[in-house]
PDB file of C-alpha atoms in Angstrom:
ATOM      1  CA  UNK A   1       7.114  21.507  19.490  1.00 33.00           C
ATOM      2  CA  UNK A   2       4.819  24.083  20.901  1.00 36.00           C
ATOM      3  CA  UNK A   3       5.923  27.994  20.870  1.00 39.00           C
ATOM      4  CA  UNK A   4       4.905  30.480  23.188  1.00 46.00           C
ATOM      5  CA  UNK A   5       4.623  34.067  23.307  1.00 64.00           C
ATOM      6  CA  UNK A   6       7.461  36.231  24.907  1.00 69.00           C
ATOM      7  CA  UNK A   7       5.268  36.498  27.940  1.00 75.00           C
ATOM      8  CA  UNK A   8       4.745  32.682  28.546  1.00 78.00           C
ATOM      9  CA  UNK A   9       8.458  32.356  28.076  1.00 80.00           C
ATOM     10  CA  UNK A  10       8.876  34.864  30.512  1.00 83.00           C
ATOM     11  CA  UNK A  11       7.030  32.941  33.188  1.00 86.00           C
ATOM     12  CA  UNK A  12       8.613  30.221  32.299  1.00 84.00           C
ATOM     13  CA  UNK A  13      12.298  31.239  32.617  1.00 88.00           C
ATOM     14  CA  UNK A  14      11.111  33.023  36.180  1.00 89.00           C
ATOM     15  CA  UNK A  15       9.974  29.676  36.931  1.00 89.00           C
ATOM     16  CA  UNK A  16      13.227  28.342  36.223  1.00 89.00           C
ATOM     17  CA  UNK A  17      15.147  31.070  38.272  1.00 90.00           C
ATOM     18  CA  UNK A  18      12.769  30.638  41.610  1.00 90.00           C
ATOM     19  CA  UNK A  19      14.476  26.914  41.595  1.00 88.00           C
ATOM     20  CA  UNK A  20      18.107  27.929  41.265  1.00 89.00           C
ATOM     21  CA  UNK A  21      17.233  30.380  43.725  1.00 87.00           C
ATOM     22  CA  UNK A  22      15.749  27.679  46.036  1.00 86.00           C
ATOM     23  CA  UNK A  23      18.492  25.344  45.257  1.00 86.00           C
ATOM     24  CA  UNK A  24      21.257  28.411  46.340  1.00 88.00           C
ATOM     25  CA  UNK A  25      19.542  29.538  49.317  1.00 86.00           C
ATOM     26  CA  UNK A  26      19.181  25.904  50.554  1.00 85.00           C
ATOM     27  CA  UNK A  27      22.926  25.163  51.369  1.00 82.00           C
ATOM     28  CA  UNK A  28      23.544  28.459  52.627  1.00 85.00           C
ATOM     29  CA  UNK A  29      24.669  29.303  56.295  1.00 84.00           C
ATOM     30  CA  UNK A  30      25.389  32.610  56.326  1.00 87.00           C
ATOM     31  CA  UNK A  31      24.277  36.464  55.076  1.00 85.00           C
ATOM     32  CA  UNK A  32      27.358  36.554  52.677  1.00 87.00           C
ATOM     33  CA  UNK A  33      25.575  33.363  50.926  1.00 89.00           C
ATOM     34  CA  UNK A  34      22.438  34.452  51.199  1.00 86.00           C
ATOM     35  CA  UNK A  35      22.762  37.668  49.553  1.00 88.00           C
ATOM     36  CA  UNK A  36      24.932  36.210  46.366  1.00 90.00           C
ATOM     37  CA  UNK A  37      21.691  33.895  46.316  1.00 89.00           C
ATOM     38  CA  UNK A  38      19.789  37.355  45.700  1.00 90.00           C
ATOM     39  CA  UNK A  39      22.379  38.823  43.525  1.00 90.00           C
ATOM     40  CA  UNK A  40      22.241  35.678  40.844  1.00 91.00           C
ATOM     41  CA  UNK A  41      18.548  35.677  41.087  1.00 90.00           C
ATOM     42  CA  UNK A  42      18.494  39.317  39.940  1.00 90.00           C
ATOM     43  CA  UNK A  43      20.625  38.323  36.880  1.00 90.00           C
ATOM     44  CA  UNK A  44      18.980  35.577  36.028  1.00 91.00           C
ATOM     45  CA  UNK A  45      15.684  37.409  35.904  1.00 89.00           C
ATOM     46  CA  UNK A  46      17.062  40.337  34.359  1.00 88.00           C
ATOM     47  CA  UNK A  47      18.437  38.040  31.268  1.00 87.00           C
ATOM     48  CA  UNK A  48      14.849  36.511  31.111  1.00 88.00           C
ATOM     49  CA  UNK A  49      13.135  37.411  28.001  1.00 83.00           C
ATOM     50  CA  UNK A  50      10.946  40.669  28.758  1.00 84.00           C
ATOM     51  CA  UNK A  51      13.088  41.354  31.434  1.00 84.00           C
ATOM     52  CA  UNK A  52      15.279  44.475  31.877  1.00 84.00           C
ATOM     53  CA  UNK A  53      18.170  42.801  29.895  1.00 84.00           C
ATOM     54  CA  UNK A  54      15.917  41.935  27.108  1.00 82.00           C
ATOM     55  CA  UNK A  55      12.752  44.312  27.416  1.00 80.00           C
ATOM     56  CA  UNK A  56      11.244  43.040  23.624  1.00 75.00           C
ATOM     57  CA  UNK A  57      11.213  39.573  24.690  1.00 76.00           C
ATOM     58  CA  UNK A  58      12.862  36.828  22.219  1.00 74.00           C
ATOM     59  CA  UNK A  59      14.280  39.987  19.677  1.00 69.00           C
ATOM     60  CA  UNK A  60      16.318  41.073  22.207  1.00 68.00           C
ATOM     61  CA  UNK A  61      17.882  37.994  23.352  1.00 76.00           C
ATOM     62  CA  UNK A  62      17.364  35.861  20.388  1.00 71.00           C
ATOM     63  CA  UNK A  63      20.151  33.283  21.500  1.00 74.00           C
ATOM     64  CA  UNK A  64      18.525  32.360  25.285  1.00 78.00           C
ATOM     65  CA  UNK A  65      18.104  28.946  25.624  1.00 78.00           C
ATOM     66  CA  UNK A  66      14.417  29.721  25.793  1.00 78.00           C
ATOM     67  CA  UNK A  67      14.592  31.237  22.555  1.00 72.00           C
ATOM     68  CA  UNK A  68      17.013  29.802  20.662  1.00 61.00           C
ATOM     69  CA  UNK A  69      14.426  26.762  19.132  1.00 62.00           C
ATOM     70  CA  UNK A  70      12.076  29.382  17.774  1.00 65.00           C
ATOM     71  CA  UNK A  71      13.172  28.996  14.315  1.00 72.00           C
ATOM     72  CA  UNK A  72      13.866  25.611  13.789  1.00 73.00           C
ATOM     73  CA  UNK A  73      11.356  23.819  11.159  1.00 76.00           C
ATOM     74  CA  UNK A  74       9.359  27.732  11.539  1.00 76.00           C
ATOM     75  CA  UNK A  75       7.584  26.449   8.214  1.00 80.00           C
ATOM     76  CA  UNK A  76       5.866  24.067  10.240  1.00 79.00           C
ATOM     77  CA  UNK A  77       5.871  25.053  13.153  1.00 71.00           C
ATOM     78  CA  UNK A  78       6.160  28.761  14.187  1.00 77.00           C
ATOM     79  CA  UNK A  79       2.587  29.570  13.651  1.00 79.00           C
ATOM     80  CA  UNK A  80       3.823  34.074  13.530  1.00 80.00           C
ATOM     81  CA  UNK A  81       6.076  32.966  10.341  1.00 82.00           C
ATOM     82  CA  UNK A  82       3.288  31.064   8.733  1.00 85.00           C
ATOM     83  CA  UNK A  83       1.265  33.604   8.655  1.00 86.00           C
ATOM     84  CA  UNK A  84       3.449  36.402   7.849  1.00 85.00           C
ATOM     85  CA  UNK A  85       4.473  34.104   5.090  1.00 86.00           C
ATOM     86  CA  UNK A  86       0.695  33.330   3.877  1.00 88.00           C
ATOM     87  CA  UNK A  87       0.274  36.817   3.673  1.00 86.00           C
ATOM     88  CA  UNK A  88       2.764  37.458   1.324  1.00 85.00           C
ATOM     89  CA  UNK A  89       2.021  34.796  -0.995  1.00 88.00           C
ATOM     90  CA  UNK A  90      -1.687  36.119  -0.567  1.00 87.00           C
ATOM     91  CA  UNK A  91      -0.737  39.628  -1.697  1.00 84.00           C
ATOM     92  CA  UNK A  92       1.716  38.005  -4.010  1.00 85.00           C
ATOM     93  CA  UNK A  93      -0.752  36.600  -6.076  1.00 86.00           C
ATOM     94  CA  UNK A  94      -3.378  39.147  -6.137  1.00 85.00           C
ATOM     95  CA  UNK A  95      -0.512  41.142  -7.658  1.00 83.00           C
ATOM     96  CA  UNK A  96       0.354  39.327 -10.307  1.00 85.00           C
ATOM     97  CA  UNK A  97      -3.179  39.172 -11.218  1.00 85.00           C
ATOM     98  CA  UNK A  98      -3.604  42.411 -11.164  1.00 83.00           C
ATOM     99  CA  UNK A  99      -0.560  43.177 -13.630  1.00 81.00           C
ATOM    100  CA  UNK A 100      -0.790  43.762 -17.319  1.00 81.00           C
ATOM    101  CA  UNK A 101       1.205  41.294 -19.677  1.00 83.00           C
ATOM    102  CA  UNK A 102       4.622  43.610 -18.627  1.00 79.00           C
ATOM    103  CA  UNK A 103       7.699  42.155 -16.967  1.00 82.00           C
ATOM    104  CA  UNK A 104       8.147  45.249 -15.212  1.00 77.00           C
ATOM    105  CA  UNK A 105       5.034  45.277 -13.268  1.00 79.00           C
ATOM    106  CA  UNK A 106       5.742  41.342 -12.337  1.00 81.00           C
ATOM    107  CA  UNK A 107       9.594  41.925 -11.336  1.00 81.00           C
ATOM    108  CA  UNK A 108       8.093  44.862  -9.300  1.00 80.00           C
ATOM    109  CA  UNK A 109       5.807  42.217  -7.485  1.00 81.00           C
ATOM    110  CA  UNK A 110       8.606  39.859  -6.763  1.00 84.00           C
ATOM    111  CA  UNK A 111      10.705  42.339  -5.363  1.00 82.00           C
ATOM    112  CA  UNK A 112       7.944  43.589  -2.990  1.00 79.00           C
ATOM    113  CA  UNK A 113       7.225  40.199  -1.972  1.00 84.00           C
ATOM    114  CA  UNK A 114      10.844  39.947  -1.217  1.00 81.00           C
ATOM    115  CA  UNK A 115      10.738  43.040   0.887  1.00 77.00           C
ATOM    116  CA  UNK A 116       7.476  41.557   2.600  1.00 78.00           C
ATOM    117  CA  UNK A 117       9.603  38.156   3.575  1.00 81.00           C
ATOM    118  CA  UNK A 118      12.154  40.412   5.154  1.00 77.00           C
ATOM    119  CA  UNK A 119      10.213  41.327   7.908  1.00 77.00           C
ATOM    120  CA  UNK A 120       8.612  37.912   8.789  1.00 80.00           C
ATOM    121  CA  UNK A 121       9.912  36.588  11.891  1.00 75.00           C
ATOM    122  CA  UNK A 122      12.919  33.929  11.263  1.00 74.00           C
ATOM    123  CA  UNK A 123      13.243  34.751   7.786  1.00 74.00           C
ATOM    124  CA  UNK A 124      16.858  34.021   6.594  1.00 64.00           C
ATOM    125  CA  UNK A 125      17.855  32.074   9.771  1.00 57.00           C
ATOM    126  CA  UNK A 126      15.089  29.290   9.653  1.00 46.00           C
ATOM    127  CA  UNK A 127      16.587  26.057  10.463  1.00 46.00           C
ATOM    128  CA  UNK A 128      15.483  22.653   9.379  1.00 46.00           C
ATOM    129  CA  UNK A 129      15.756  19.252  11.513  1.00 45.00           C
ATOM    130  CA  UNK A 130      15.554  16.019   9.647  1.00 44.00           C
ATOM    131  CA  UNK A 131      15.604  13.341  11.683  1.00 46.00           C
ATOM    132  CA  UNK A 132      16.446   9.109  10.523  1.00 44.00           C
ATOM    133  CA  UNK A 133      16.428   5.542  12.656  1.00 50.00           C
ATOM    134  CA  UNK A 134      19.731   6.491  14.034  1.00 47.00           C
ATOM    135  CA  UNK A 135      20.485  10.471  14.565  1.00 51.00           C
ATOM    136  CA  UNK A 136      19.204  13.703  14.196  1.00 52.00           C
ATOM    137  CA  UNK A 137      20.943  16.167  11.745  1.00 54.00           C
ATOM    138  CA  UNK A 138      20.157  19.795  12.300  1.00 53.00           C
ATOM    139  CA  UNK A 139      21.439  22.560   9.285  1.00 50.00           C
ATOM    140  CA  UNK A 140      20.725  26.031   8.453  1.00 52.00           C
ATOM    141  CA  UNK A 141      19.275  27.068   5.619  1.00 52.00           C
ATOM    142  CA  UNK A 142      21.728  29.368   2.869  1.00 52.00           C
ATOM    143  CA  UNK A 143      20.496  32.418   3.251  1.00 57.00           C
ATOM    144  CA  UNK A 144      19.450  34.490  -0.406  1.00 55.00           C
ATOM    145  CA  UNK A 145      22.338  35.203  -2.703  1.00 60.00           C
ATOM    146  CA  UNK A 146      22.519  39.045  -3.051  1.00 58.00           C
ATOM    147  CA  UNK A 147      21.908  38.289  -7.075  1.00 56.00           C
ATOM    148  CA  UNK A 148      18.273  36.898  -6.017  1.00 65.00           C
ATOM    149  CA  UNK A 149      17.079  39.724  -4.394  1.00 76.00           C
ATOM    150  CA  UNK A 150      15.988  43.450  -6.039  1.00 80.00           C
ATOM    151  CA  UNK A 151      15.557  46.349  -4.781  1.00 84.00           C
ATOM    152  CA  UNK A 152      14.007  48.991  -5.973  1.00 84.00           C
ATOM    153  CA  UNK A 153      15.051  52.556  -6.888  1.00 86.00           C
ATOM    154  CA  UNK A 154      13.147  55.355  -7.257  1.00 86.00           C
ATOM    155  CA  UNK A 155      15.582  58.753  -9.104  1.00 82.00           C
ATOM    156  CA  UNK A 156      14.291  62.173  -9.094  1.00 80.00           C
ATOM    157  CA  UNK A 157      12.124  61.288 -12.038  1.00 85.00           C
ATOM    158  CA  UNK A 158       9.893  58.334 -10.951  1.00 87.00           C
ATOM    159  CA  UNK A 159       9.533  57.308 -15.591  1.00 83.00           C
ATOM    160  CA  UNK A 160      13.220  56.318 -14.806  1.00 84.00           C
ATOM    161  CA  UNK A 161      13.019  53.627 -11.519  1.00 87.00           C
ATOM    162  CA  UNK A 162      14.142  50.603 -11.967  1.00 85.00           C
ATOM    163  CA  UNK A 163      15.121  47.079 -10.078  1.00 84.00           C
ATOM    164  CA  UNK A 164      18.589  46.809  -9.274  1.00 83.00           C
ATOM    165  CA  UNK A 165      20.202  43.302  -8.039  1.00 79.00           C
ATOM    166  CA  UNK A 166      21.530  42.973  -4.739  1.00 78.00           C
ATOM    167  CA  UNK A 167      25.083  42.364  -6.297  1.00 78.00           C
ATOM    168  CA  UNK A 168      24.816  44.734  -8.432  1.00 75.00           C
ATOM    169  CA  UNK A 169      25.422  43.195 -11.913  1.00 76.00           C
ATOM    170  CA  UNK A 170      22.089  43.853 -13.347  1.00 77.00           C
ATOM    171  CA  UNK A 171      19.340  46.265 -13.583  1.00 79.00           C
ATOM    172  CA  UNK A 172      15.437  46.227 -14.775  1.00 82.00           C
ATOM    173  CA  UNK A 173      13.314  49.090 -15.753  1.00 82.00           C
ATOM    174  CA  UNK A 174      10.385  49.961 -13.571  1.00 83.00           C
ATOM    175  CA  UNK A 175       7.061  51.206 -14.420  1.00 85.00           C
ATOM    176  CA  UNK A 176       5.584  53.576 -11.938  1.00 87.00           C
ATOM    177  CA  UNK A 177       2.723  55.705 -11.439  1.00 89.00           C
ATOM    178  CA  UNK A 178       2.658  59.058 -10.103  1.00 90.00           C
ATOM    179  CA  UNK A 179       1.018  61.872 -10.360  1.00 90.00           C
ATOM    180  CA  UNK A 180       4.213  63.628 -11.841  1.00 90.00           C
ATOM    181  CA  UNK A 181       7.203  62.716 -12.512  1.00 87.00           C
ATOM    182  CA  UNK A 182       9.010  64.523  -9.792  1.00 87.00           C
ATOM    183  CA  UNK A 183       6.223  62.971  -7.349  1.00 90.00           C
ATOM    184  CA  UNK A 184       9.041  61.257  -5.308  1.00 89.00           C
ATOM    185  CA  UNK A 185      11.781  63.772  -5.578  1.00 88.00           C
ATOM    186  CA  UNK A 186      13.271  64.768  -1.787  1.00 86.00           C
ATOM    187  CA  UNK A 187      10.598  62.458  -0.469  1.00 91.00           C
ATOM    188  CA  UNK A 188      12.168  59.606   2.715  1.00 91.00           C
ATOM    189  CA  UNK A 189      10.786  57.103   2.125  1.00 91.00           C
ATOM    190  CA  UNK A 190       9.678  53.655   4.568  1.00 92.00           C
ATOM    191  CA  UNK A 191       7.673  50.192   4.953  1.00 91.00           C
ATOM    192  CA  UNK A 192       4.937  49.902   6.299  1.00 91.00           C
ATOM    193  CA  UNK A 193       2.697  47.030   7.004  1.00 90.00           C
ATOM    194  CA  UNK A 194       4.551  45.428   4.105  1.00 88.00           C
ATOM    195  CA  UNK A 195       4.045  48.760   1.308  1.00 90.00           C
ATOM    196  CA  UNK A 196       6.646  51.224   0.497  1.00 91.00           C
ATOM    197  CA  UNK A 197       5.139  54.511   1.797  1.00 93.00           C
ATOM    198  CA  UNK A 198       6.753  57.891   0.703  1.00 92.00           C
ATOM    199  CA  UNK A 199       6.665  61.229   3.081  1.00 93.00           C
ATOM    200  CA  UNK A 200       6.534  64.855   1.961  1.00 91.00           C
ATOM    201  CA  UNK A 201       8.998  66.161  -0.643  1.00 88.00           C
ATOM    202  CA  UNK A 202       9.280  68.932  -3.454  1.00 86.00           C
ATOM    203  CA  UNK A 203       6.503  68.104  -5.023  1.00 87.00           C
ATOM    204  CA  UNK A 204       3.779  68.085  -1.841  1.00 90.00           C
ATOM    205  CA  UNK A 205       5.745  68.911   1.721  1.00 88.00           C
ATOM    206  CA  UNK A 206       2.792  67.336   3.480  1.00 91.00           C
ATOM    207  CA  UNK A 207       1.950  64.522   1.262  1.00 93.00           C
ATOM    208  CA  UNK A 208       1.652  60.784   2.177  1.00 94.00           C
ATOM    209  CA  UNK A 209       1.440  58.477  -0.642  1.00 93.00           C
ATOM    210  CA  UNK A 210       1.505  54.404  -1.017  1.00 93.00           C
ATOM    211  CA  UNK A 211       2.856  52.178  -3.804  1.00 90.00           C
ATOM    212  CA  UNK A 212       0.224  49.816  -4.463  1.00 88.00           C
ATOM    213  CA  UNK A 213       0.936  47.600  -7.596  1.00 82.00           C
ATOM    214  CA  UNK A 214       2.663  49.591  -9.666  1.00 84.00           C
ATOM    215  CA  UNK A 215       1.152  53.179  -8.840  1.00 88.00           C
ATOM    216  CA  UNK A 216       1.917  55.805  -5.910  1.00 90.00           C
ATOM    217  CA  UNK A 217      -1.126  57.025  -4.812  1.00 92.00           C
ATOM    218  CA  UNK A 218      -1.965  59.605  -2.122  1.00 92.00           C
ATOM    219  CA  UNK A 219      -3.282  59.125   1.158  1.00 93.00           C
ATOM    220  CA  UNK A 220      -6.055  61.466   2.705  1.00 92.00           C
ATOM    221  CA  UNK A 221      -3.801  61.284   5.786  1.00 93.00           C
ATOM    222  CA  UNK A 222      -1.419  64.355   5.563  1.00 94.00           C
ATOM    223  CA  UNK A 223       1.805  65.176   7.583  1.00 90.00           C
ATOM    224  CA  UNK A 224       1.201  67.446  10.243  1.00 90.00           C
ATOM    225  CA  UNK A 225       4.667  69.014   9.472  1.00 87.00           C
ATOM    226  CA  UNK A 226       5.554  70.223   6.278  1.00 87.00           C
ATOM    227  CA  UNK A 227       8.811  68.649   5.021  1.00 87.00           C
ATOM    228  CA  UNK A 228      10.193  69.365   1.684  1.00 84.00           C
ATOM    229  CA  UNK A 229      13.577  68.121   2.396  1.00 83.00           C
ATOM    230  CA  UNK A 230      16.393  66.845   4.840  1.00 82.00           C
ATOM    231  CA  UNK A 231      13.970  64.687   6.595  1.00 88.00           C
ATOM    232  CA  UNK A 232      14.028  61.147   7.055  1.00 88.00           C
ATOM    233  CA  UNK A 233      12.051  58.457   7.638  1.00 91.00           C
ATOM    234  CA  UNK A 234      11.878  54.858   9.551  1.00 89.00           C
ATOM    235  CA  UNK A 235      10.123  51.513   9.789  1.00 90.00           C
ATOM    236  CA  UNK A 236       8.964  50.984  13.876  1.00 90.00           C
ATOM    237  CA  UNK A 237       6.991  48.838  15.756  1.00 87.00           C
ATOM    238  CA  UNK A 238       7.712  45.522  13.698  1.00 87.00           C
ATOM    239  CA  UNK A 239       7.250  47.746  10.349  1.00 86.00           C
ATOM    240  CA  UNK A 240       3.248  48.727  11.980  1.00 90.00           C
ATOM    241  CA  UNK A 241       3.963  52.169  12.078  1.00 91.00           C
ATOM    242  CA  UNK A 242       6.894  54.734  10.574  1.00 91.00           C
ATOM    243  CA  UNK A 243       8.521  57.587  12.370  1.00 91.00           C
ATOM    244  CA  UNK A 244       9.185  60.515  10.597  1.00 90.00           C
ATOM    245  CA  UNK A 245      11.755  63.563  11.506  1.00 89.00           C
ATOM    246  CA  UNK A 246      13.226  66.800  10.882  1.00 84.00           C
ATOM    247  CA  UNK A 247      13.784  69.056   8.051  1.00 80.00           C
ATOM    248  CA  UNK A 248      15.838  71.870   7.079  1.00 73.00           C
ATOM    249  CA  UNK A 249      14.139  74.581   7.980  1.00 65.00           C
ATOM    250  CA  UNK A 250      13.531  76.231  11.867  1.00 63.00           C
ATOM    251  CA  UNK A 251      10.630  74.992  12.448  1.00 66.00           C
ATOM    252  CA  UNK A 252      10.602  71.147  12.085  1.00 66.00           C
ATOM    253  CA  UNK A 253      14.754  70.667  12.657  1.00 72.00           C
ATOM    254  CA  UNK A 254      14.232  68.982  15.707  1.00 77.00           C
ATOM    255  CA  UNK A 255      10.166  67.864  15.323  1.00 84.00           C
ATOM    256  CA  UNK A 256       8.995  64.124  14.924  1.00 88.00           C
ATOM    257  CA  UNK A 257       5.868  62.692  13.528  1.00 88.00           C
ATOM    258  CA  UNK A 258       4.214  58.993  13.999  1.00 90.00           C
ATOM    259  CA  UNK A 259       2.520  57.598  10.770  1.00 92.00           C
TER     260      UNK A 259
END
């Protein structure tokens, strides 16, 4: 099965309204007919994906009938989750490489490479066909028991992060990096392109800083705000880019910022 972008299933499903708009208008013999004709060709187009009903394409309307094969067999076939999944086992494994003989630093490389699988496209809904002489039996992969995946927590003194399980019933201490130990302390904090990126905070209102392995380091690239606290921060654009806002003070209550 081929897979198309958004745009090409856009044309498509237009192509696909034109005929039941053909097919309508044909058998009609009066204005009244005519204009439901027009009516069910504006819905029709509107529900298309990229159309006003579903302005993102596919993420919008993910169950269109257009849509709703995008996932199935994606390991073979859905050439955006192949990638985003290559890329993750690519950073995966420099990572590991790069870590000392230390649990902590290779838990903290699983549970990033977790993060990173989140945000591939079909990741936890991929479905599977397998097919035999006689029939075709389609199932849906289980998605990750909470106990599998880690997440990791960063307190007001970075020596004491750790991993904590997605069910809760177990923790693992963290080694990380900083500059000092209250380095992270008030900061919001967001993914993106895949790397946990922390904004401003008590320690440096206009710092941006990156974990990379098992170290936050600082960015050249400063806030143009300062915000020590009572701001937040969030992953946009497919995780590409992060959107940072407000503060408590005056100044920057109601002020946004695009990293």
């Amino acid at each position: 099965m081929n897979y198309f972008s958004d745009q090409e299933i856009n044309n498509e499903c237009l192509v696909v309204c034109d005929g039941e708009f053909f097919e309508c208008t044909k058998n009609c013999e009066n204005s009244d007919c005519s204009r439901k004709c027009f009516e069910e060709l504006d819905v029709c187009e509107n529900s298309c994906p990229c159309g006003s009903d579903c302005p993102t394409g596919c993420v919008d309307c993910p169950e269109h009938p257009l849509c709703a094969d995008e996932c199935e067999n994606a390991q073979l076939n859905n050439n955006d989750y192949k990638i985003c999944l290559n890329e993750a086992i690519y950073e995966l494994d420099i990572f590991l490489k790069s870590c000392t003989p230390d649990i902590d630093c290779h838990n903290l490389c699983y549970a990033r490479y977790s993060q990173q699988l989140f945000l591939c496209p079909c990741f936890g809904k991929e479905t599977t066909t397998t097919t035999t002489d006689v029939s075709t039996v389609t199932t849906t992969t289980t998605p990750i028991e909470p106990s599998d995946v880690f997440i990791l927590v960063i307190p007001q003194n970075v020596g004491r992060s750790y991993l904590q399980s997605g069910d809760g019933s177990s923790q693992i201490s963290a080694t990380i990096k900083a500059p000092e130990k209250r380095y992270a302390f008030e900061a919001a904090h967001a993914l993106v392109n895949g790397k946990l990126h922390i904004f401003g905070g008590d320690s440096d209102r206009t710092k941006i800083a990156r974990l990379d392995d098992c170290t936050l380091n600082e960015l050249t690239v400063r806030l143009n705000e300062q915000r020590e606290f009572g701001h937040a921060a969030l992953s946009i654009e497919n995780g590409k880019k992060a959107l940072i806002c407000f503060g408590y003070s005056g100044y920057n209550l109601k002020t946004c910022e695009i990293f």
